[in-house]
CSV table of N, CA, C and O in Angstrom, one decimal:
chain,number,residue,atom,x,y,z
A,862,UNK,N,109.1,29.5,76.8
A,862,UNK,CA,109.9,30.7,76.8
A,862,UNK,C,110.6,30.8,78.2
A,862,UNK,O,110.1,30.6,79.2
A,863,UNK,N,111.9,31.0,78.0
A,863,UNK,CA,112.8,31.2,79.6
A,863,UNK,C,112.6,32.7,80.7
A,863,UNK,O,112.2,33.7,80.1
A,864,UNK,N,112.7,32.8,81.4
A,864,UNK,CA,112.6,33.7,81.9
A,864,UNK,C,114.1,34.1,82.9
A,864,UNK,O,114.6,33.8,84.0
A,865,UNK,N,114.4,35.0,81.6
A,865,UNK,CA,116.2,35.9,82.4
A,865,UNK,C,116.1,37.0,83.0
A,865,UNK,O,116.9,38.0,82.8
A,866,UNK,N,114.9,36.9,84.2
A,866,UNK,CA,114.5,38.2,84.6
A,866,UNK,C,115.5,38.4,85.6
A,866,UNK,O,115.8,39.4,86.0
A,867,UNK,N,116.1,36.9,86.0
A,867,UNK,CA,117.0,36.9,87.2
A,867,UNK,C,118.4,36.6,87.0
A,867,UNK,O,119.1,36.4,88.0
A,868,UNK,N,118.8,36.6,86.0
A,868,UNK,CA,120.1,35.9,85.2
A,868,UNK,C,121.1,37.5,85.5
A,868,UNK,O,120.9,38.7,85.3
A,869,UNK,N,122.0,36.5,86.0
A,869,UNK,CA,123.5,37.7,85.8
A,869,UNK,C,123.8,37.8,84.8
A,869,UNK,O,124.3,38.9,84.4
A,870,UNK,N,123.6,36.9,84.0
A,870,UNK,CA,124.7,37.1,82.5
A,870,UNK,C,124.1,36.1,81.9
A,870,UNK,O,123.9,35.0,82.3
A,871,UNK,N,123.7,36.6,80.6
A,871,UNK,CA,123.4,36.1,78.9
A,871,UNK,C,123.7,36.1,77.8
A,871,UNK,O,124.8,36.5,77.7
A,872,UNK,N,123.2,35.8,77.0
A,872,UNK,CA,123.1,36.4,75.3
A,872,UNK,C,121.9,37.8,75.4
A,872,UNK,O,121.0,38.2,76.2
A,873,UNK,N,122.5,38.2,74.0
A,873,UNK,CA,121.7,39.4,73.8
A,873,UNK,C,121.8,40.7,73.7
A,873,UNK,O,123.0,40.7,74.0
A,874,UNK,N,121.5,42.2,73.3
A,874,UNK,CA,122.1,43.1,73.1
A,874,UNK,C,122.4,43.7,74.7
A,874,UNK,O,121.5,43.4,75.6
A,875,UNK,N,123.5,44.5,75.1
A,875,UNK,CA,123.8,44.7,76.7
A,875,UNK,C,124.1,46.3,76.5
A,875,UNK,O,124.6,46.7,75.5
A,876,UNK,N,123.8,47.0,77.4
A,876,UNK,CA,124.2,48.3,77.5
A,876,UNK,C,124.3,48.9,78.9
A,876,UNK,O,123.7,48.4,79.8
A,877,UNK,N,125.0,50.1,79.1
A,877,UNK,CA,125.8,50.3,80.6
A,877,UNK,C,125.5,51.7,80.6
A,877,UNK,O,125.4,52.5,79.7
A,878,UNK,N,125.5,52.0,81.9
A,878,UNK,CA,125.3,53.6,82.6
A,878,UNK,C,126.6,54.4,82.0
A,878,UNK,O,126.5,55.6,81.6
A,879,UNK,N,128.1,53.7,81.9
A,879,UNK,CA,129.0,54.0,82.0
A,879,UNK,C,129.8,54.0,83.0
A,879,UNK,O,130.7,54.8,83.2
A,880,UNK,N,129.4,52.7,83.8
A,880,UNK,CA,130.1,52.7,84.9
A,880,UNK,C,131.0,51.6,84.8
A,880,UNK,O,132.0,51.5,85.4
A,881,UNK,N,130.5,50.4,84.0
A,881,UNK,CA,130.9,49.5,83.7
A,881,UNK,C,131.6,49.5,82.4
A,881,UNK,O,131.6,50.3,81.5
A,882,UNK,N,132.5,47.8,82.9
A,882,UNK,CA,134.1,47.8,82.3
A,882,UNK,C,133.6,47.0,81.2
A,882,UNK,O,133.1,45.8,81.3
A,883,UNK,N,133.8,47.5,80.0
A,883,UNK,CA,133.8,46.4,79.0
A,883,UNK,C,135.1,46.0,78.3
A,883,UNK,O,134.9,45.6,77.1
A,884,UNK,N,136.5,46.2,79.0
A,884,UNK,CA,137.2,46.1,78.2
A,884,UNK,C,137.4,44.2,77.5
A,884,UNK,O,138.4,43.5,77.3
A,885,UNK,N,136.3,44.1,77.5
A,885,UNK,CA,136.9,42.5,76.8
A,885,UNK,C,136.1,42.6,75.3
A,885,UNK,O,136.3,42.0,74.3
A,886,UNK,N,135.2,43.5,75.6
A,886,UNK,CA,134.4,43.5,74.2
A,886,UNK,C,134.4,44.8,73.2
A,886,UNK,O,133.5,45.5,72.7
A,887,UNK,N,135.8,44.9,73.2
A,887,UNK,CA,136.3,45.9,71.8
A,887,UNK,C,136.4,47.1,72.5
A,887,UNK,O,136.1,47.2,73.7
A,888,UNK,N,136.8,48.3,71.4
A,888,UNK,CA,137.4,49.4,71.4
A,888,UNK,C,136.5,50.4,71.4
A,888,UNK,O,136.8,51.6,71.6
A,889,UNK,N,135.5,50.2,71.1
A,889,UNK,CA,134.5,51.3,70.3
A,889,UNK,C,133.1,51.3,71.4
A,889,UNK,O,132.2,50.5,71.4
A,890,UNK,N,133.2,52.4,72.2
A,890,UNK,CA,132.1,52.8,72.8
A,890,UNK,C,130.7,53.8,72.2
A,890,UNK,O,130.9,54.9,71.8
A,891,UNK,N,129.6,53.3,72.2
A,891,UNK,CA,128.5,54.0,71.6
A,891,UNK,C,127.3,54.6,72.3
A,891,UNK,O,126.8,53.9,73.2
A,892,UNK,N,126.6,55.6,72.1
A,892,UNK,CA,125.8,56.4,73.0
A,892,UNK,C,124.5,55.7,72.4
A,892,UNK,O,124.3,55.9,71.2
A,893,UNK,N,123.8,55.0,72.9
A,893,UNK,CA,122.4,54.6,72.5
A,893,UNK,C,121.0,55.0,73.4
A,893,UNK,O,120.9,55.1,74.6
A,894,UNK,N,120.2,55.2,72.6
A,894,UNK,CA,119.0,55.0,73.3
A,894,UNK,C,118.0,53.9,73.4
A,894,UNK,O,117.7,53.2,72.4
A,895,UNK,N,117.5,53.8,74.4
A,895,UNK,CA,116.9,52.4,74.7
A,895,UNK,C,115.2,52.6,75.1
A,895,UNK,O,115.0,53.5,75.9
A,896,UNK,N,114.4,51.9,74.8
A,896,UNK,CA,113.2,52.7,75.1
A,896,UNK,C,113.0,51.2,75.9
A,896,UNK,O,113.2,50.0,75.6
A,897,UNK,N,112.4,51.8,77.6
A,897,UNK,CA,111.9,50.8,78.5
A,897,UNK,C,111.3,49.5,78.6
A,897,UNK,O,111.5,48.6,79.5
A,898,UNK,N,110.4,49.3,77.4
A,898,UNK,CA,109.6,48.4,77.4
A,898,UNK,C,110.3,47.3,77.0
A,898,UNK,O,109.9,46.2,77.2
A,899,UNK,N,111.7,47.5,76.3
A,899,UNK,CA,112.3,46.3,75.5
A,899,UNK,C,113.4,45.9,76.4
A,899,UNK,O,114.2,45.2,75.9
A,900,UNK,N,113.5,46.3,77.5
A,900,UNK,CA,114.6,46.2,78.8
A,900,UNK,C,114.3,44.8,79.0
A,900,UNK,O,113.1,44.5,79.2
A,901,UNK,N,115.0,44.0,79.1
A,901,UNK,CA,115.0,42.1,79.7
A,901,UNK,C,115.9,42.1,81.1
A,901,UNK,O,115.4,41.5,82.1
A,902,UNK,N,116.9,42.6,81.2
A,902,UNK,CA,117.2,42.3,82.4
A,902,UNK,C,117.7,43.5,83.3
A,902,UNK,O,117.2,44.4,82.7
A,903,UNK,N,118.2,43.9,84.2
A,903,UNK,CA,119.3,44.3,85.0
A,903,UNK,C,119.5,43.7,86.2
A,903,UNK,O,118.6,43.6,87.1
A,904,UNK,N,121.0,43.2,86.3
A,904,UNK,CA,120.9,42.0,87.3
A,904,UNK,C,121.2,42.7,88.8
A,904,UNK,O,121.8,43.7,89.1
A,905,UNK,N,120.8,41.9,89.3
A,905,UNK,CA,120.9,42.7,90.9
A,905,UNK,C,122.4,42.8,91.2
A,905,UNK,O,122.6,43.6,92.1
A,906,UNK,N,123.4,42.2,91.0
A,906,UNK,CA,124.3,42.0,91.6
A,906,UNK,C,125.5,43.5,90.8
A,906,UNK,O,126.5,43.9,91.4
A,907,UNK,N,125.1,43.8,89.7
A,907,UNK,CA,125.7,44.9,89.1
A,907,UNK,C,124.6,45.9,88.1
A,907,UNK,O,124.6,45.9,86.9
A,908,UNK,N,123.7,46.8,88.8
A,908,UNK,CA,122.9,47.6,88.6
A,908,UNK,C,123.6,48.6,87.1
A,908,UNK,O,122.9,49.2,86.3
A,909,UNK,N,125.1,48.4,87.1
A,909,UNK,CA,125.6,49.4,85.5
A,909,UNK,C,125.4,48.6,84.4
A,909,UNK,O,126.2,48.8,83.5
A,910,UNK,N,124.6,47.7,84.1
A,910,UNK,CA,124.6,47.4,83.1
A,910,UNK,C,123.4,46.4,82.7
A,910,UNK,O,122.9,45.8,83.6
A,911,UNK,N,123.0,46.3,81.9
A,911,UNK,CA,121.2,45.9,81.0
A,911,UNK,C,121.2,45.0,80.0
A,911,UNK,O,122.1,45.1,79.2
A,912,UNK,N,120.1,44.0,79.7
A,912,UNK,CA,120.1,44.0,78.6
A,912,UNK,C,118.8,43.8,77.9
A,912,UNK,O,117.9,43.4,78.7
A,913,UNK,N,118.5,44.0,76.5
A,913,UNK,CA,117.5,45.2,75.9
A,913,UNK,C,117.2,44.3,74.6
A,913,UNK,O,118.2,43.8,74.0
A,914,UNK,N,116.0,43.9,74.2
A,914,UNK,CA,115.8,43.4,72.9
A,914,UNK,C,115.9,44.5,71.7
A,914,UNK,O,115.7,44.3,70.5
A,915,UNK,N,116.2,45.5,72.2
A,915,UNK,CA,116.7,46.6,70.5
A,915,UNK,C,117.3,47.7,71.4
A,915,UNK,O,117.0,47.8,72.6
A,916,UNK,N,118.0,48.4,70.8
A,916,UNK,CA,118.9,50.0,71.1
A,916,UNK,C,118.9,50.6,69.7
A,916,UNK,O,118.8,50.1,68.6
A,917,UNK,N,119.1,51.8,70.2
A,917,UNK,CA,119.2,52.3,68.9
A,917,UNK,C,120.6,53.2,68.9
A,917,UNK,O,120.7,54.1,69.7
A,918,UNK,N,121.5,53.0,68.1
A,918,UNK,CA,122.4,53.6,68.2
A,918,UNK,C,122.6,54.9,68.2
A,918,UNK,O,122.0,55.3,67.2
A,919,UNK,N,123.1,56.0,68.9
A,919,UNK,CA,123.0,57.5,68.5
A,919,UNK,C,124.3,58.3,68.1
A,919,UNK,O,124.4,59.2,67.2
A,920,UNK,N,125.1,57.9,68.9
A,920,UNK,CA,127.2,58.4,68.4
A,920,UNK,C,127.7,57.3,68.6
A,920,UNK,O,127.1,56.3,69.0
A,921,UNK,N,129.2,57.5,68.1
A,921,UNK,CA,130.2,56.8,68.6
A,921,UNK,C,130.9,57.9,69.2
A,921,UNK,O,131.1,59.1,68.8
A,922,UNK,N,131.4,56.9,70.8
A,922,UNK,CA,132.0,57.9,71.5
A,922,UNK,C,133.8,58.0,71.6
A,922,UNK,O,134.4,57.1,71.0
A,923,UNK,N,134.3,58.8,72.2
A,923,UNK,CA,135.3,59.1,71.9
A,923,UNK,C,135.7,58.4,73.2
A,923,UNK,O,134.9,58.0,74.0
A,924,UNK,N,137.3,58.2,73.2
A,924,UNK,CA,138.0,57.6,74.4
A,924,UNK,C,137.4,57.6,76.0
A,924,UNK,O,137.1,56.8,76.9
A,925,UNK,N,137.5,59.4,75.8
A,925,UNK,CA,137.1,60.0,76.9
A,925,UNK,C,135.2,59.7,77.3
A,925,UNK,O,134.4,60.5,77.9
A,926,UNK,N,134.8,58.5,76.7
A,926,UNK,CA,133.3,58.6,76.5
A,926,UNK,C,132.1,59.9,76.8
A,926,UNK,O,130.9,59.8,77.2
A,927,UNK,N,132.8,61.1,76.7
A,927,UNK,CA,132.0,62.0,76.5
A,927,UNK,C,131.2,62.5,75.3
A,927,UNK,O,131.6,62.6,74.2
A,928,UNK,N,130.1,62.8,75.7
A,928,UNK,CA,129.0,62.7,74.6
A,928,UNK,C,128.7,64.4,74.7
A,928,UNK,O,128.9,65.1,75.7
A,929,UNK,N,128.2,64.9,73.6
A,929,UNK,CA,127.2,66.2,72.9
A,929,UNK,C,126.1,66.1,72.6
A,929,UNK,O,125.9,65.9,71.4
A,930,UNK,N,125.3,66.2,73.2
A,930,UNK,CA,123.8,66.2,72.6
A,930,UNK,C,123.4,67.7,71.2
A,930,UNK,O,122.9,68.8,71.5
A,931,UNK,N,123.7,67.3,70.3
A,931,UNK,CA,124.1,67.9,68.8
A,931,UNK,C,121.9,67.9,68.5
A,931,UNK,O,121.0,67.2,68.9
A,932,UNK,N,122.0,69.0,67.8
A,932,UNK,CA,120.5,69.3,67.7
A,932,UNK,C,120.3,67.6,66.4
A,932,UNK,O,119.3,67.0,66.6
A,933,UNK,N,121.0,67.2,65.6
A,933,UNK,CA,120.6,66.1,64.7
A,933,UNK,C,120.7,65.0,65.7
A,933,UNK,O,120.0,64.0,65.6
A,934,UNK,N,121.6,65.0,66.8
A,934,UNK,CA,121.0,63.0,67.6
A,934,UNK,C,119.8,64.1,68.2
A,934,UNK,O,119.3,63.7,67.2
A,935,UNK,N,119.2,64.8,68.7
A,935,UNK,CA,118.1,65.4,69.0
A,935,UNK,C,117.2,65.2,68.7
A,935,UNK,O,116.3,65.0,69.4
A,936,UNK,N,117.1,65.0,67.1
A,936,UNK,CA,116.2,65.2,66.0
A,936,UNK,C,116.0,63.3,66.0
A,936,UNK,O,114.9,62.8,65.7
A,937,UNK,N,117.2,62.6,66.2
A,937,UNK,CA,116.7,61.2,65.7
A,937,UNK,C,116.4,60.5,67.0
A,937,UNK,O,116.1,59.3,66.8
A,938,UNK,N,116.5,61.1,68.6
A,938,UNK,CA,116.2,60.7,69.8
A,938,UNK,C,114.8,60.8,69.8
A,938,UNK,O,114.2,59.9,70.4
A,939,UNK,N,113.9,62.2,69.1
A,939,UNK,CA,112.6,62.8,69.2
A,939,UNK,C,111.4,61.3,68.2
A,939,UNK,O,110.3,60.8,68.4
A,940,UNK,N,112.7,61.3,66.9
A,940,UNK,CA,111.8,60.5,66.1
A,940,UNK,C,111.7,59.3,66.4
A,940,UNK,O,110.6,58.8,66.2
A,941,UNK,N,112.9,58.2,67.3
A,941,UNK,CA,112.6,57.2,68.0
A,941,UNK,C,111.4,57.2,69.4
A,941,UNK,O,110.7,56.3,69.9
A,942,UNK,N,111.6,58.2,69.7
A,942,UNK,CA,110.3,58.7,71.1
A,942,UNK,C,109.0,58.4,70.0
A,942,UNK,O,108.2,57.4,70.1
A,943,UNK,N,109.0,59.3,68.9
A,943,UNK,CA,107.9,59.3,68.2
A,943,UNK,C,107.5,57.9,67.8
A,943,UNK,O,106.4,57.3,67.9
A,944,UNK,N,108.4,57.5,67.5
A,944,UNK,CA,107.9,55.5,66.6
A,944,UNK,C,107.4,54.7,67.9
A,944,UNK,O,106.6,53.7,67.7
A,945,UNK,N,107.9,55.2,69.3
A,945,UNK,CA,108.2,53.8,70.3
A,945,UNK,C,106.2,54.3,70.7
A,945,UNK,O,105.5,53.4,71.0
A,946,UNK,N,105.6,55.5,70.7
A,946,UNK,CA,104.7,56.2,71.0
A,946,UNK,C,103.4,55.7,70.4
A,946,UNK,O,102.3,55.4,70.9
A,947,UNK,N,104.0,55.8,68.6
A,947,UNK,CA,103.1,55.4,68.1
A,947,UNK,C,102.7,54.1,67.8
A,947,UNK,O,101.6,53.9,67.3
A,948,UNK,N,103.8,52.7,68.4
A,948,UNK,CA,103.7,51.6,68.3
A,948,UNK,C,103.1,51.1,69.6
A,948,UNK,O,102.5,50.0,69.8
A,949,UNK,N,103.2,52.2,70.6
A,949,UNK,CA,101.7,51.8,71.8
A,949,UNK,C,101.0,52.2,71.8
A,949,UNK,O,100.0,51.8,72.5
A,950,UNK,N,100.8,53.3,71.1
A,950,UNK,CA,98.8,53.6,70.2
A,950,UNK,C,98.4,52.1,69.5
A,950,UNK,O,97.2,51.8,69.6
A,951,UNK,N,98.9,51.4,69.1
A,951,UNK,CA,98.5,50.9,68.1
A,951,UNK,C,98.3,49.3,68.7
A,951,UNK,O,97.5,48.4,68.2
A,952,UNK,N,98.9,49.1,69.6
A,952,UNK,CA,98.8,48.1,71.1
A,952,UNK,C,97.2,48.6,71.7
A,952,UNK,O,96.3,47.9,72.1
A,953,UNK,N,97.2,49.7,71.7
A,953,UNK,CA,95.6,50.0,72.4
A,953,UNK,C,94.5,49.0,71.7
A,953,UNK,O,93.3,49.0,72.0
């Protein structure tokens, strides 16, 4: 198994604070949630940006990448909390 704990740049799913530039990889910006344990990297040399063996998608954002926290991504942020919760009960 490799270890990209130290790697600037990989393969893999990548996600950003929003500070970072992705204009080389498309048009379409999305609000995800990411639960900690599946975090693989953040590289020291650019702290805005990660990468994550799963996300879960929650909007697609608009130009202006501002987001609404709407009571239904509420509802599907709580039930991802809930699954990530009960899949380390079950690690015990």
């Amino acid at each position: 198994e490799s270890d990209f704990s130290g790697a600037e740049c990989s393969q893999g799913l990548h996600f950003s604070s929003g500070g970072y530039n992705f204009n080389r990889y498309g048009d379409t910006a999305l609000a995800v949630a990411v639960n900690p344990m599946d975090i693989l990297n953040c590289p020291y040399s650019d702290y805005t940006k990660a990468r994550t063996l799963a996300l879960t998608p929650i909007a697609v954002l608009e130009k202006d990448c501002k987001f609404e926290l709407t009571p239904e991504i509420g509802e599907m942020i709580d039930e991802m909390f809930a699954n990530h919760v009960n899949n380390l009960q079950k690690m015990d």
